[in-house]
XYZ file of C-alpha atoms in Angstrom:
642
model
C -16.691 27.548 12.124
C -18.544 30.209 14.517
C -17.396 33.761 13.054
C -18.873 36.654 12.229
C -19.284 37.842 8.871
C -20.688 41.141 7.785
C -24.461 40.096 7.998
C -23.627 40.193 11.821
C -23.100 43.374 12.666
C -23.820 47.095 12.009
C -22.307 48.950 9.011
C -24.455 52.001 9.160
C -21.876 55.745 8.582
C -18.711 52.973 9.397
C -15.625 52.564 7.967
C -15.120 49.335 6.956
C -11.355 48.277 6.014
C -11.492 45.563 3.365
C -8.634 42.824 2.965
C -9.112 41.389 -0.443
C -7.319 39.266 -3.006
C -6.855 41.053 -6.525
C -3.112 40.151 -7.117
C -4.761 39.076 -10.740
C -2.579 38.665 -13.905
C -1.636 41.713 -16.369
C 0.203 41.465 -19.336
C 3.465 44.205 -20.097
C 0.778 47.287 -20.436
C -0.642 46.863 -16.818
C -3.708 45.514 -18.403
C -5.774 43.335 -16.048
C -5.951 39.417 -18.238
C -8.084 38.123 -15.954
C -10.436 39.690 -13.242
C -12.075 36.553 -11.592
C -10.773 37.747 -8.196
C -11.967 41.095 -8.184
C -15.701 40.217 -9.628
C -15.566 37.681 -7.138
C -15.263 40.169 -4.430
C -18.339 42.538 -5.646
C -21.443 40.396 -3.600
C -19.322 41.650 -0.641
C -18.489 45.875 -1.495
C -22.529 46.030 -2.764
C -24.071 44.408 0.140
C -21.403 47.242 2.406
C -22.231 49.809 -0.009
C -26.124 49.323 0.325
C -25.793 48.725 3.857
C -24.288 53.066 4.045
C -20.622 51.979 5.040
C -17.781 53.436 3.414
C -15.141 51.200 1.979
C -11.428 51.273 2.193
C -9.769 48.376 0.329
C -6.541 46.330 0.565
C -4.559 44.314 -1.501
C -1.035 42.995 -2.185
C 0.145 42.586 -6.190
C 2.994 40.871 -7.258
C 6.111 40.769 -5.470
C 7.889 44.092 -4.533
C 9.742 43.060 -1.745
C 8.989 46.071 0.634
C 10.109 48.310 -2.170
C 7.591 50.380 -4.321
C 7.798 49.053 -7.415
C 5.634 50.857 -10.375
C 4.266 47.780 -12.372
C 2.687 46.559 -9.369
C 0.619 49.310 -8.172
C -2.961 48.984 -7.797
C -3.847 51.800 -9.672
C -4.670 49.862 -12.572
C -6.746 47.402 -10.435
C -9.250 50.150 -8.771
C -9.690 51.997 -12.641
C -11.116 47.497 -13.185
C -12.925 47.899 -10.016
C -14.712 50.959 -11.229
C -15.784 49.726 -14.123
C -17.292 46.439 -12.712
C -18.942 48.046 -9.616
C -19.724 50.985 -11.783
C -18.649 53.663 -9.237
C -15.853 56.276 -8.626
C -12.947 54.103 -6.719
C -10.606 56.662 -5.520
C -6.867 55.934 -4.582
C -4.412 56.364 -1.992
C -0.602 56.868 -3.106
C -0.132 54.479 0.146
C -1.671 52.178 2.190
C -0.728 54.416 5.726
C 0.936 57.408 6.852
C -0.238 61.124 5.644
C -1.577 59.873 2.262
C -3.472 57.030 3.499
C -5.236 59.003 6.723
C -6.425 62.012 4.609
C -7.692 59.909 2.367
C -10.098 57.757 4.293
C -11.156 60.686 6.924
C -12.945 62.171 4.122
C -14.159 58.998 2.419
C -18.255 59.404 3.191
C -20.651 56.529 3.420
C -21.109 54.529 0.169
C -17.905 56.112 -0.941
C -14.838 53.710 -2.219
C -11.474 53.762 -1.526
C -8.182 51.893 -2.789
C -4.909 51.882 -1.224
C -1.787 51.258 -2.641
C 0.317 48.178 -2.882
C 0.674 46.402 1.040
C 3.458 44.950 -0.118
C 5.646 47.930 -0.765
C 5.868 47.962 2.954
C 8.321 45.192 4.650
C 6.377 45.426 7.468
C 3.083 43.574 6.024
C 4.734 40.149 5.536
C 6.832 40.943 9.031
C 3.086 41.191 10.826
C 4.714 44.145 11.989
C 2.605 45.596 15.239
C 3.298 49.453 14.571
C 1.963 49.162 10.626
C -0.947 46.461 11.652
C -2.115 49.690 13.841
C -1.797 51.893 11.683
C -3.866 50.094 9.114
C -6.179 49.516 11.922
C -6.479 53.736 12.573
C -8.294 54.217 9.133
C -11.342 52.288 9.839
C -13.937 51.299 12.783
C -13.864 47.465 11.802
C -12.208 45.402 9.028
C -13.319 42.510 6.738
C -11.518 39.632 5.768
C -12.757 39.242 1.709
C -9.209 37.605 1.122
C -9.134 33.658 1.769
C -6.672 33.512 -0.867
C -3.595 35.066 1.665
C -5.519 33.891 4.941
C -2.919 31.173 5.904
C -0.328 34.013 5.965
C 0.276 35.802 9.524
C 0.310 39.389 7.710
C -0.451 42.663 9.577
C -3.369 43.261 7.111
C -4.624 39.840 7.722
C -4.066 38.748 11.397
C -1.939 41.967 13.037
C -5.325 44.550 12.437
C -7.682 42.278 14.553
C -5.605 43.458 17.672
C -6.868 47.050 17.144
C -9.857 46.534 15.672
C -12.455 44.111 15.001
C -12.332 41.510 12.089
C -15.374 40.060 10.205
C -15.842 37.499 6.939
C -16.889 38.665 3.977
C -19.358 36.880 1.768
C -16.772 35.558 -0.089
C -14.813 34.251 2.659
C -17.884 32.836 4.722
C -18.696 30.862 1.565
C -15.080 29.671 2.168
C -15.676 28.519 5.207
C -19.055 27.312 4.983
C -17.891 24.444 2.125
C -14.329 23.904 3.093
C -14.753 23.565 6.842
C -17.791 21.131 6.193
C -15.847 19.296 4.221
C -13.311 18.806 6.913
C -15.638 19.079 9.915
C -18.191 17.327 8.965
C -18.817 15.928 5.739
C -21.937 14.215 3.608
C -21.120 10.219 2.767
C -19.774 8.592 0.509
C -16.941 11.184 0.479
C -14.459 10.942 -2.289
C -11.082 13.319 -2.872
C -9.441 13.561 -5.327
C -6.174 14.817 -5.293
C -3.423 15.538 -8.126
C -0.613 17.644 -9.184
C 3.241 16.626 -9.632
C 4.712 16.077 -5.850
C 3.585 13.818 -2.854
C 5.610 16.181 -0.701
C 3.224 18.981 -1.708
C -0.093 17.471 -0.181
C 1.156 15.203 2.262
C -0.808 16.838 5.521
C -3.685 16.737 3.033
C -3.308 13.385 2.059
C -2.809 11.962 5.824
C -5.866 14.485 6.633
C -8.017 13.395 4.515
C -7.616 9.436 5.016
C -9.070 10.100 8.660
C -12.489 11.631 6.776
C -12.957 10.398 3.188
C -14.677 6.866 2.127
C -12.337 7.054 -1.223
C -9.493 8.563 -1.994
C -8.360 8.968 -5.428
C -4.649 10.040 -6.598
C -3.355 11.024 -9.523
C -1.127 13.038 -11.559
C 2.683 12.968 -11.172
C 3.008 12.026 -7.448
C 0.439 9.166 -8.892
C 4.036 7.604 -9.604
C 5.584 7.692 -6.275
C 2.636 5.565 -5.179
C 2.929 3.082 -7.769
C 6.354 2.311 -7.207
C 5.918 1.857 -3.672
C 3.341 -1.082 -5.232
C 6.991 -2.513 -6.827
C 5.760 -0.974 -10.829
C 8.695 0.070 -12.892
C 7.507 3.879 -14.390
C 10.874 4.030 -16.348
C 11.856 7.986 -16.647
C 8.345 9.404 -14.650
C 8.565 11.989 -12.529
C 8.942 10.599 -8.946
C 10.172 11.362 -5.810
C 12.268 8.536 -4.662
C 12.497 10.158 -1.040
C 8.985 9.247 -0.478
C 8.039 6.125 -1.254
C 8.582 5.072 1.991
C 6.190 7.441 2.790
C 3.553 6.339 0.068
C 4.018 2.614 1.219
C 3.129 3.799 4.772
C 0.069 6.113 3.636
C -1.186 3.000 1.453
C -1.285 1.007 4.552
C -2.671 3.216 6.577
C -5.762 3.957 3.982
C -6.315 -0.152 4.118
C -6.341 0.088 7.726
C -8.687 3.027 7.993
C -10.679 1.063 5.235
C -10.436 3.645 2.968
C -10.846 3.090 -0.828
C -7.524 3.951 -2.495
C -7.890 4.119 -6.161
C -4.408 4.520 -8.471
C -4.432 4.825 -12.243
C -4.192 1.117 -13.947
C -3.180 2.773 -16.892
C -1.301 5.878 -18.544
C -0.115 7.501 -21.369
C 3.079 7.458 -21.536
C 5.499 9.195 -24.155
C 9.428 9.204 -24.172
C 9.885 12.967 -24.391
C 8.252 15.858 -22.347
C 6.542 17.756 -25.315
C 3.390 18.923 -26.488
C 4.126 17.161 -29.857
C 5.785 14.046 -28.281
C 4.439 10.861 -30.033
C 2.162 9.076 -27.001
C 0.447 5.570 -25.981
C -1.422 4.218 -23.440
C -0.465 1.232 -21.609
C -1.016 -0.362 -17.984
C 0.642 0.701 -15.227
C 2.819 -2.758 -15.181
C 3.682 -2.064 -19.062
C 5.978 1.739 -18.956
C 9.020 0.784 -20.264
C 12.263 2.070 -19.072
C 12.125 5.457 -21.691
C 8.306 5.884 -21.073
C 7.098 8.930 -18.940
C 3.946 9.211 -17.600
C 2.120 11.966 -18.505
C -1.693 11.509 -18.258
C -4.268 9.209 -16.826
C -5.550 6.417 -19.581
C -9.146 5.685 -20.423
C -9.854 2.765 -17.888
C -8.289 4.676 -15.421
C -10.801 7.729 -16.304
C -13.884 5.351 -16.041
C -12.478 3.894 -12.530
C -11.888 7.377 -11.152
C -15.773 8.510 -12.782
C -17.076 5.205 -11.343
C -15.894 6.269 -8.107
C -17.981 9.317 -8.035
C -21.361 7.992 -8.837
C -23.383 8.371 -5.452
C -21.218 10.506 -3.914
C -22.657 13.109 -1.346
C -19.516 15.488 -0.713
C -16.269 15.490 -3.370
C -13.050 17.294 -3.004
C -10.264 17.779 -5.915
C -7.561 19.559 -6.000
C -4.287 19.232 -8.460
C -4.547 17.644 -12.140
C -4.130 13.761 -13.124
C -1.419 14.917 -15.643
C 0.538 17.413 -17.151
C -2.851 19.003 -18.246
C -1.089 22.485 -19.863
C -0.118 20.486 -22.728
C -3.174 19.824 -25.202
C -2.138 15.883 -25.431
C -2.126 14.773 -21.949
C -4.920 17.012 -20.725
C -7.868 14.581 -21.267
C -7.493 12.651 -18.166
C -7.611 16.250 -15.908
C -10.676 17.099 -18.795
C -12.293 13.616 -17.537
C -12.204 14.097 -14.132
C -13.853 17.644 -14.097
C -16.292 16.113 -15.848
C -17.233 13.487 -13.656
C -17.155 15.711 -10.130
C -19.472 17.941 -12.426
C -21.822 15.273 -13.150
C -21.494 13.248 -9.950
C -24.397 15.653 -8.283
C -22.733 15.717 -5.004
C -21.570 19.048 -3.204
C -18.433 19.213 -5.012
C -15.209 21.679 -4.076
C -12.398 22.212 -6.141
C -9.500 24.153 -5.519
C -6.288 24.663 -7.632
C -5.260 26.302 -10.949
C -5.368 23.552 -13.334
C -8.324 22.117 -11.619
C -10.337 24.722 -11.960
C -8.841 25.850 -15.502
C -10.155 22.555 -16.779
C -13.505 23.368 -15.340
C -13.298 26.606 -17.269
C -12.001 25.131 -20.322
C -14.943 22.472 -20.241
C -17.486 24.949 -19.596
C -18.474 23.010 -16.586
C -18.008 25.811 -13.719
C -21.617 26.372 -12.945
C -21.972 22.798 -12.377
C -19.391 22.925 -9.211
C -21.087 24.207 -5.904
C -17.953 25.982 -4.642
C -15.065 27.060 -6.373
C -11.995 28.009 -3.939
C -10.294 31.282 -4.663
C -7.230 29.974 -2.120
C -4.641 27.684 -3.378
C -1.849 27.308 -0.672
C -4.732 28.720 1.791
C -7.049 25.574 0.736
C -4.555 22.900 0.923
C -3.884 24.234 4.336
C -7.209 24.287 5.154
C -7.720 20.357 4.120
C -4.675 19.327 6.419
C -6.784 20.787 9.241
C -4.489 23.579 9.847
C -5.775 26.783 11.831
C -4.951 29.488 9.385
C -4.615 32.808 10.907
C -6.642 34.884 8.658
C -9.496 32.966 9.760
C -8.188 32.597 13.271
C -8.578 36.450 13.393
C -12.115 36.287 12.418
C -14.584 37.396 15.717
C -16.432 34.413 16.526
C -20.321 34.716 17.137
C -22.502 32.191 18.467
C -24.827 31.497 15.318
C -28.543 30.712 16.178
C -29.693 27.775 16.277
C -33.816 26.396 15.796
C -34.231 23.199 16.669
C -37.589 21.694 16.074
C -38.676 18.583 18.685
C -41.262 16.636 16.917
C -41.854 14.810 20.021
C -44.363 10.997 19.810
C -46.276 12.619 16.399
C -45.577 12.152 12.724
C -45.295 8.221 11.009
C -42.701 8.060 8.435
C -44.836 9.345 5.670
C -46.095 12.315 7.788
C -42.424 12.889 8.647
C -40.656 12.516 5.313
C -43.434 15.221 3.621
C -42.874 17.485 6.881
C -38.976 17.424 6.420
C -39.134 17.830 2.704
C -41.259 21.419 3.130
C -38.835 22.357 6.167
C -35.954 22.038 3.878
C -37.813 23.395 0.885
C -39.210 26.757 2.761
C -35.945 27.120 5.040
C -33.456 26.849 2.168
C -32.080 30.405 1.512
C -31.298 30.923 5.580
C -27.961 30.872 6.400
C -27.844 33.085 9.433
C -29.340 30.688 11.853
C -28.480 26.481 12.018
C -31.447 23.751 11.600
C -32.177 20.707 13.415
C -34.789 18.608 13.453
C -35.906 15.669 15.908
C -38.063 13.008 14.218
C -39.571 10.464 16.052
C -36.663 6.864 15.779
C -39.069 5.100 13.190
C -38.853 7.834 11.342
C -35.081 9.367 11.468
C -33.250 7.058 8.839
C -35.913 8.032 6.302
C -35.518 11.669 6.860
C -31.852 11.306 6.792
C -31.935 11.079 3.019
C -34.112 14.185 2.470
C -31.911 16.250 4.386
C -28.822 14.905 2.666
C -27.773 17.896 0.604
C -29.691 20.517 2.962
C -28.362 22.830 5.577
C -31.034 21.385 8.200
C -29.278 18.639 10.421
C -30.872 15.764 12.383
C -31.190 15.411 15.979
C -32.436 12.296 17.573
C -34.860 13.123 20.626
C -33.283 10.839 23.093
C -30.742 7.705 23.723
C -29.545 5.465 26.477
C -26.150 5.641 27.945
C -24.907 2.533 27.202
C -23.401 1.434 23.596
C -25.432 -2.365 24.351
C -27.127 -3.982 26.666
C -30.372 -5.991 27.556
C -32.215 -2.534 27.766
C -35.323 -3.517 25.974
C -37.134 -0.372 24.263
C -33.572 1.761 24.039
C -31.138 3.006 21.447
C -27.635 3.548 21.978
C -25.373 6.296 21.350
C -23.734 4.476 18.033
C -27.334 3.473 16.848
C -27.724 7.432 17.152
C -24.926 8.197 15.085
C -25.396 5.258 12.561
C -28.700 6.436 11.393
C -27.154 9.936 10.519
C -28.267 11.767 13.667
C -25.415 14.909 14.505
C -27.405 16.066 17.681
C -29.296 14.897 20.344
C -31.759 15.751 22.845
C -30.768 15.030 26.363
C -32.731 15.591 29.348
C -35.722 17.275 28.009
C -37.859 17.966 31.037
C -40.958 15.562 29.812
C -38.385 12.637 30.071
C -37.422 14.005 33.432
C -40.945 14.778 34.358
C -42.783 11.207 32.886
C -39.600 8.679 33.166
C -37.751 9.944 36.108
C -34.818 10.861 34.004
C -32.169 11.821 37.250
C -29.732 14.412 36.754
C -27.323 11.345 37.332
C -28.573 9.643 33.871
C -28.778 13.265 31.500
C -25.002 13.400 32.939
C -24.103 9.701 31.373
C -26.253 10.486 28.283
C -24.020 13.406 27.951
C -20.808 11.956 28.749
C -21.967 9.111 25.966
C -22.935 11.977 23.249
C -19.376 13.118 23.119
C -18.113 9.726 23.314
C -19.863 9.027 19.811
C -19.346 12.767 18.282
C -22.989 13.682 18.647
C -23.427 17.387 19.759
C -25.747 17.021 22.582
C -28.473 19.865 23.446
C -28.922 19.442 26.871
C -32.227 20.551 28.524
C -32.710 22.373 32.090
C -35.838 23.898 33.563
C -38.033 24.417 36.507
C -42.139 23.056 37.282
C -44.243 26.226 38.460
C -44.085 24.913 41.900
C -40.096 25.843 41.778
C -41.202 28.866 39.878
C -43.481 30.353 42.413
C -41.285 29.150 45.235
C -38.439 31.395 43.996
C -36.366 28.241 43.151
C -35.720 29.045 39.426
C -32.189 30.053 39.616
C -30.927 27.629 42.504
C -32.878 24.807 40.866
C -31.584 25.196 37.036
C -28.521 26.102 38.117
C -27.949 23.053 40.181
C -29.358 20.987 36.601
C -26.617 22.600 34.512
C -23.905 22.274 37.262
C -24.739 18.435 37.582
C -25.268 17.459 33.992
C -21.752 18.876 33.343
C -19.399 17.229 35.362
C -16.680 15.160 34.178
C -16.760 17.331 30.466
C -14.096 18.925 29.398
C -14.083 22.769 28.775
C -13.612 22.395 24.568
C -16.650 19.617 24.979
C -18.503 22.145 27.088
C -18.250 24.519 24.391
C -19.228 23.110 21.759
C -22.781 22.064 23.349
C -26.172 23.522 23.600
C -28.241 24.122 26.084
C -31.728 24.705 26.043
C -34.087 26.581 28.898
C -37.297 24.786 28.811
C -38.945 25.686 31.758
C -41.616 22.850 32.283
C -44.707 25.252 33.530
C -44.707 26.347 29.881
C -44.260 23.441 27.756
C -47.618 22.619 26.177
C -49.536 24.842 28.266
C -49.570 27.890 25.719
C -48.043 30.082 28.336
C -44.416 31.082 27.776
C -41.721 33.073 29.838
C -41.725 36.990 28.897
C -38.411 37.360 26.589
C -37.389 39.277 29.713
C -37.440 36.521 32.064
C -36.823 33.863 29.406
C -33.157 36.025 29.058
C -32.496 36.176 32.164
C -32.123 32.376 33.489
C -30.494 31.982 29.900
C -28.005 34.557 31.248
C -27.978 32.242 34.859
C -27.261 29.570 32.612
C -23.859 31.221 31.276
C -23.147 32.408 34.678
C -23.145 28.851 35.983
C -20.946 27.785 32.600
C -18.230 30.948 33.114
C -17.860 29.649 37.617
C -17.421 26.130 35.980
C -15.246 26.706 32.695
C -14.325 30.319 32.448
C -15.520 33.362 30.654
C -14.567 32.119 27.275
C -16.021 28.450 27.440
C -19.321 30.525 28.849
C -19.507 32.775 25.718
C -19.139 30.099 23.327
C -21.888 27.869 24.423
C -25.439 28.600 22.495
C -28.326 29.113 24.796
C -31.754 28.135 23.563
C -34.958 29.069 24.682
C -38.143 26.311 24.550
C -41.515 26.594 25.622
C -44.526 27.395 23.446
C -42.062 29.261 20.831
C -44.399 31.189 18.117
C -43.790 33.026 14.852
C -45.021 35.691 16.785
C -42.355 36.001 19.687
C -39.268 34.739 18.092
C -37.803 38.283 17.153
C -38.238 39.414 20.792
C -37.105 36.063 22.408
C -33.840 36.113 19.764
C -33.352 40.062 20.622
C -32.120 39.283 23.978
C -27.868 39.074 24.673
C -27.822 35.087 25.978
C -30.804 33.740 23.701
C -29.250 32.405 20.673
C -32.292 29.837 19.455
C -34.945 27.723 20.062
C -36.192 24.418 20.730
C -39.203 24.375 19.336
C -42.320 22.040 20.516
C -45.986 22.075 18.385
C -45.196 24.928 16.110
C -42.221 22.586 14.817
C -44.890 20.280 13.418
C -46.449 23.146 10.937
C -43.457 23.686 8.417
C -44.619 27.087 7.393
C -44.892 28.113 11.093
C -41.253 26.663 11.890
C -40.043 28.421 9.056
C -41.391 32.086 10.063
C -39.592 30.782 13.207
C -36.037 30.066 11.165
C -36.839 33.132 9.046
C -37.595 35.684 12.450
C-alpha cells in the first residue's frame, strides 16, 4: 500500500498528534498487567523525538461510553510511558477544549504529551466533524501508531485527516508492509491457518483467503461445522448448525480453486467442558454422541506441521482448541510451533495465537506479530479499513536495475545474491531487477524471502503462438516475474518495436497481473529538433490507450531518453524533471489529476551513485531504471541507498 509514514516527511519544531493503541489490561489498583502495546509503540515516539517534533498522544481505554469514568483514565498509562521512554510525559485533564489547547501550545520540541481518555467523549466513536477538528487544531500533522482501532471510522482515526494530514507510524507501516503482502501479493506455497470457535466469525477471511492461499488449514471449534458438512457425527461439539450449508459450499469452492483444505482427522474429545474433564483422542468418524471436541489430536498436529514444511508466506489466526484450558492446549502449542519452525515469513494475529507463542517462548521466531485483532481479520477479508484509508499516500521510489544481454546464470545468481545482501535494510525505496530469461527462474529463488522483486526485460503479446524466439505474458508470470519491461527504447531502436506493439505488450501485462514499466524517450535528432515533448508525449499517449484509469495507476513509467543510454551522457536532473513532469501532464489530460499523481515516474539513462540524490530531489522523479551501473551490486546499491 503507497502511504506515507513518518520517514516521509519533515518533523523538525512540529507538532505531531499521535493515535495509538494502549487500551492494555490493569488489575483493581490501575496497575498496568501488561504493557506490550505501549513498548510496542516506542520505535515510533524516539525516532519523532530525535527527529525535534513534539508529541501529543491519543488513546481510548476501556469502555466509558462518552462518560468520564475514573478507572479508565490514562493517567496511569503516561506515569508506564515515562518510565519505558524514560522521559517526563505530561497530561491533559482532556483530550480538547481549554485543557487540551493550553496544554499542547506550550508543549516544545522533544517534549511529550498525553491526553485524556477519547472515549469520554461520544463524539469519537460518532466520527463527529466538530471534535475530529478540534483534535486536528492541536497539532500540524497526525500519525496513525494505532492499527489495533484502524478498521473503526473514529474522529481520532479517520475524521482528523480532513483537517490535517495523516501519516503511519513505524508500527503501523510494519502493519501494512506484512499484512498487505500477504493479501496483495504473497510468497508460494502459502498456507493459513485459521482457528477459533465460530465459522461466522472469519467467513470474509475464509472466502478471502481461498482466492490467494495454496493450503488452507482449519481448526478449532468452527473445525466442527466443517466436518459435519463432510456427514461426521461430533456428538455435543460446539457447532453452528446455520452454517453448514455454508461450509459445504466453501469446501467446494476450495476443490475448485484447487486449494488444499486440510481438517483435523482426529480430536480429543471429553464429555464435559472442564479443565479437569477426563479426555481421549479418537478420529474424527469415532466422537460419540456425549463427546465434545476440544483440541486437535496428534496425527492431526503432524498433518497440519507437514503442511508447513516449504512454505514461503504463513498466516494464523484463532486457536485449534479451547487452548485456555491446560488439557486441550497442546494442539494450539503444536501449531505455533510448527509456523515457528516452518522458516517462512510467518504472521500471526489473535490473542490465543499469539499467547501460545508467548507461552512457548517462540515469539522471536515469528517475523510479524499483529497488534490488531478485529482490525487484522478485516484486513485478510480485503476490506479497506479507514484508519489506513486516511493514511496520505506517497509514491514510494522505485530502482529498477536492467541487466540487459550480460550475466549467465552463475554470474546472475552471485549478482542477485549481493543485491539482496547489500540492499537489505532499505525500505524507503522498492527493488526490481531484470535478469536476462535464462537466468530469471534461478534468481527467483534467491530473491524469495527479499524485498527486491523480479522484472522480466521483455515479452510478446500473445499468450501462444508459432513466434519462434518469444515468451509470453503467462511464461512471464510462471517463472515468478511481478514486472516487466515494455518498450525500452533499444527494442524500439534495434527491433522496430511500434508504439502499436508496446500498447499490446501492455494491454497483455495487465491481462496476466504483471506491473508493467513502460519506457518512452526521444534520439538526439528529436532532441535537437525541439521534438522532446511532442514526441514522448505522443509515446505515452499511444502506449496507453484502451487501459483503464486504476490500471494506469498502478504502472510505471520510465524516461529513457535514447541519446543517453550507453553513451555516458545523461539529462541534467533539471531537464531529466521536466519531461518526467510532461509525462504526468500527458497522464492527468488522459486520466485525471489523481490517476496522474499516483503513477511513479522513473528516470534511465547512464544513472550513477553520483547523481541519484539530485535526479531523486526533483517533484515527478520517483526512481530509476538503471542500465551498466545495475551490473556492479555495490554501485546499484549506493544507487538504492541515495
Amino acid at each position: 500500500m503507497n502511504k506515507k509514514s513518518i520517514r516521509d516527511i519533515d518533523l523538525a519544531g512540529k507538532k505531531v498528534f499521535v493515535r495509538v493503541d494502549y487500551n492494555v489490561p490493569m488489575d483493581k489498583e490501575q496497575n498496568i498487567t501488561d504493557d506490550t502495546r505501549i513498548r510496542a509503540t516506542l520505535p515510533t515516539l524516539n525516532y519523532l523525538l530525535k527527529q525535534g517534533a513534539a508529541i501529543i498522544l491519543a488513546a481510548h481505554l476501556g469502555r466509558p461510553k462518552g462518560s468520564v469514568v475514573a478507572e479508565f483514565s490514562l493517567k496511569p498509562v503516561a506515569a508506564a510511558l515515562a518510565k519505558l521512554i524514560d522521559k517526563k510525559v505530561q497530561f491533559a485533564a482532556d483530550c480538547v477544549g481549554r485543557e487540551a489547547e493550553k496544554a499542547s501550545k506550550g508543549l516544545q520540541s522533544g517534549e511529550i504529551l498525553m491526553l485524556e481518555n477519547l472515549r469520554f467523549h461520544k463524539a469519537e466513536e460518532k466520527n463527529d466533524a466538530d471534535f475530529s477538528k478540534q483534535l486536528a487544531s492541536l497539532a500540524d500533522v497526525a500519525v496513525n501508531d494505532a492499527f489495533g482501532v484502524s478498521h473503526r471510522a473514529h474522529a481520532s482515526v479517520e475524521g482528523i485527516s480532513q483537517y490535517i494530514p495523516v501519516v503511519a507510524g513505524l508500527l503501523m507501516e510494519k502493519e501494512i508492509a506484512f499484512l498487505g503482502q500477504a493479501v496483495t501479493n504473497p510468497a508460494h506455497p502459502f498456507v493459513a491457518i485459521i482457528g477459533g470457535a465460530k465459522v461466522s466469525d472469519k467467513i470474509g477471511v475464509i472466502a478471502n483467503l481461498l482466492t490467494k492461499v495454496d493450503t488452507l488449514i482449519i481448526g478449532g471449534g468452527m473445525a466442527n461445522t466443517f466436518l459435519a458438512a463432510q456427514g461426521y457425527g461430533i456428538g455435543k461439539s460446539l457447532i453452528e448448525t446455520e452454517k453448514i450449508a455454508l461450509a459445504k459450499e466453501l469446501i467446494v469452492k476450495a476443490k475448485a480453486s484447487h486449494v488444499n483444505l486440510l481438517l483435523p482427522t482426529d480430536v480429543v474429545v471429553a464429555e464435559a467442558f472442564a479443565a479437569d474433564a477426563p479426555h481421549k483422542t479418537v478420529a474424527v468418524d469415532k466422537i460419540d454422541e456425549n463427546g465434545m471436541a476440544l483440541d486437535i489430536g496428534c496425527q492431526t498436529q503432524q498433518a497440519f506441521a507437514q503442511a508447513l514444511k516449504g512454505a514461503k508466506t504463513v498466516v494464523w489466526n484463532g486457536p485449534m482448541g479451547v487452548f485456555e484450558m491446560d488439557a486441550f492446549a497442546v494442539g494450539t502449542e503444536a501449531v505455533a510451533k510448527a509456523v515457528a519452525d516452518s522458516g517462512a515469513v510467518s504472521i500471526v494475529g489473535g490473542g490465543d495465537s499469539i499467547a501460545a507463542l508467548e507461552k512457548t517462548g517462540l515469539s522471536g521466531q515469528i517475523s510479524h506479530i499483529s497488534t490488531g485483532g478485529g482490525a487484522s481479520l478485516e484486513y485478510l477479508e480485503g476490506k479497506v479499513l479507514p484508519g489506513i484509508a486516511a493514511i496520505a499516500e506517497v509514491r514510494h521510489p522505485l530502482i529498477a536495475g536492467n541487466w540487459k544481454m550480460h550475466q549467465t546464470v552463475n554470474e546472475a545468481l552471485a549478482l542477485a545474491q549481493d543485491v539482496v545482501k547489500l540492499t537489505a535494510g532499505v525500505s524507503q525505496a522498492d527493488v526490481v531487477i531484470a535478469p536476462t530469461f535464462t537466468a530469471l527462474y534461478a534468481v527467483r529463488s534467491v530473491l524469495c524471502n527479499s524485498k527486491v522483486k523480479l522484472a522480466a526485460q521483455t515479452m510478446h503479446y500473445e499468450q501462444k503462438g508459432a513466434f519462434t524466439g518469444e515468451i509470453s505474458p503467462e511464461m512471464v508470470k510462471d517463472v515468478g516475474c511481478e514486472y516487466v519491461i515494455i518498450g525500452h527504447s533499444e527494442r524500439r531502436q534495434y527491433f522496430a518495436e511500434t508504439d502499436e506493439t508496446v500498447n499490446k505488450k501492455l494491454i497483455a501485462a495487465f491481462n496476466y497481473q504483471l506491473t508493467p514499466i513502460l519506457c518512452v524517450g526521444e534520439s538526439l535528432e528529436q532532441k535537437e529538433a525541439g521534438q522532446t515533448n511532442s514526441f514522448v508525449g505522443g509515446q505515452v499517449a499511444a502506449a496507453l490507450v484502451g487501459l483503464t484509469a486504476e490500471q494506469v495507476a498502478s504502472m510505471v513509467i520510465a524516461y529513457e531518453p535514447i541519446w543517453a543510454i550507453g553513451t555516458g551522457r545523461t539529462a541534467s536532473a533539471e531537464d531529466a524533471n521536466a519531461v518526467c513532469s510532461l509525462v504526468r501532464i500527458t497522464v492527468a489530460k488522459l486520466f485525471g489529476d489523481e490517476i496522474a499523481q499516483k503513477v511513479r515516474i522513473l528516470y534511465g539513462g547512464s544513472v550513477k551513485a553520483g547523481n541519484i540524490a539530485e535526479l531523486m530531489a526533483k517533484s515527478d522523479i520517483d526512481g530509476a531504471l538503471v542500465g551498466g551501473a545495475a551490473l556492479d551490486a555495490e554501485g546499484f546499491s549506493k544507487i538504492v541507498q541515495y
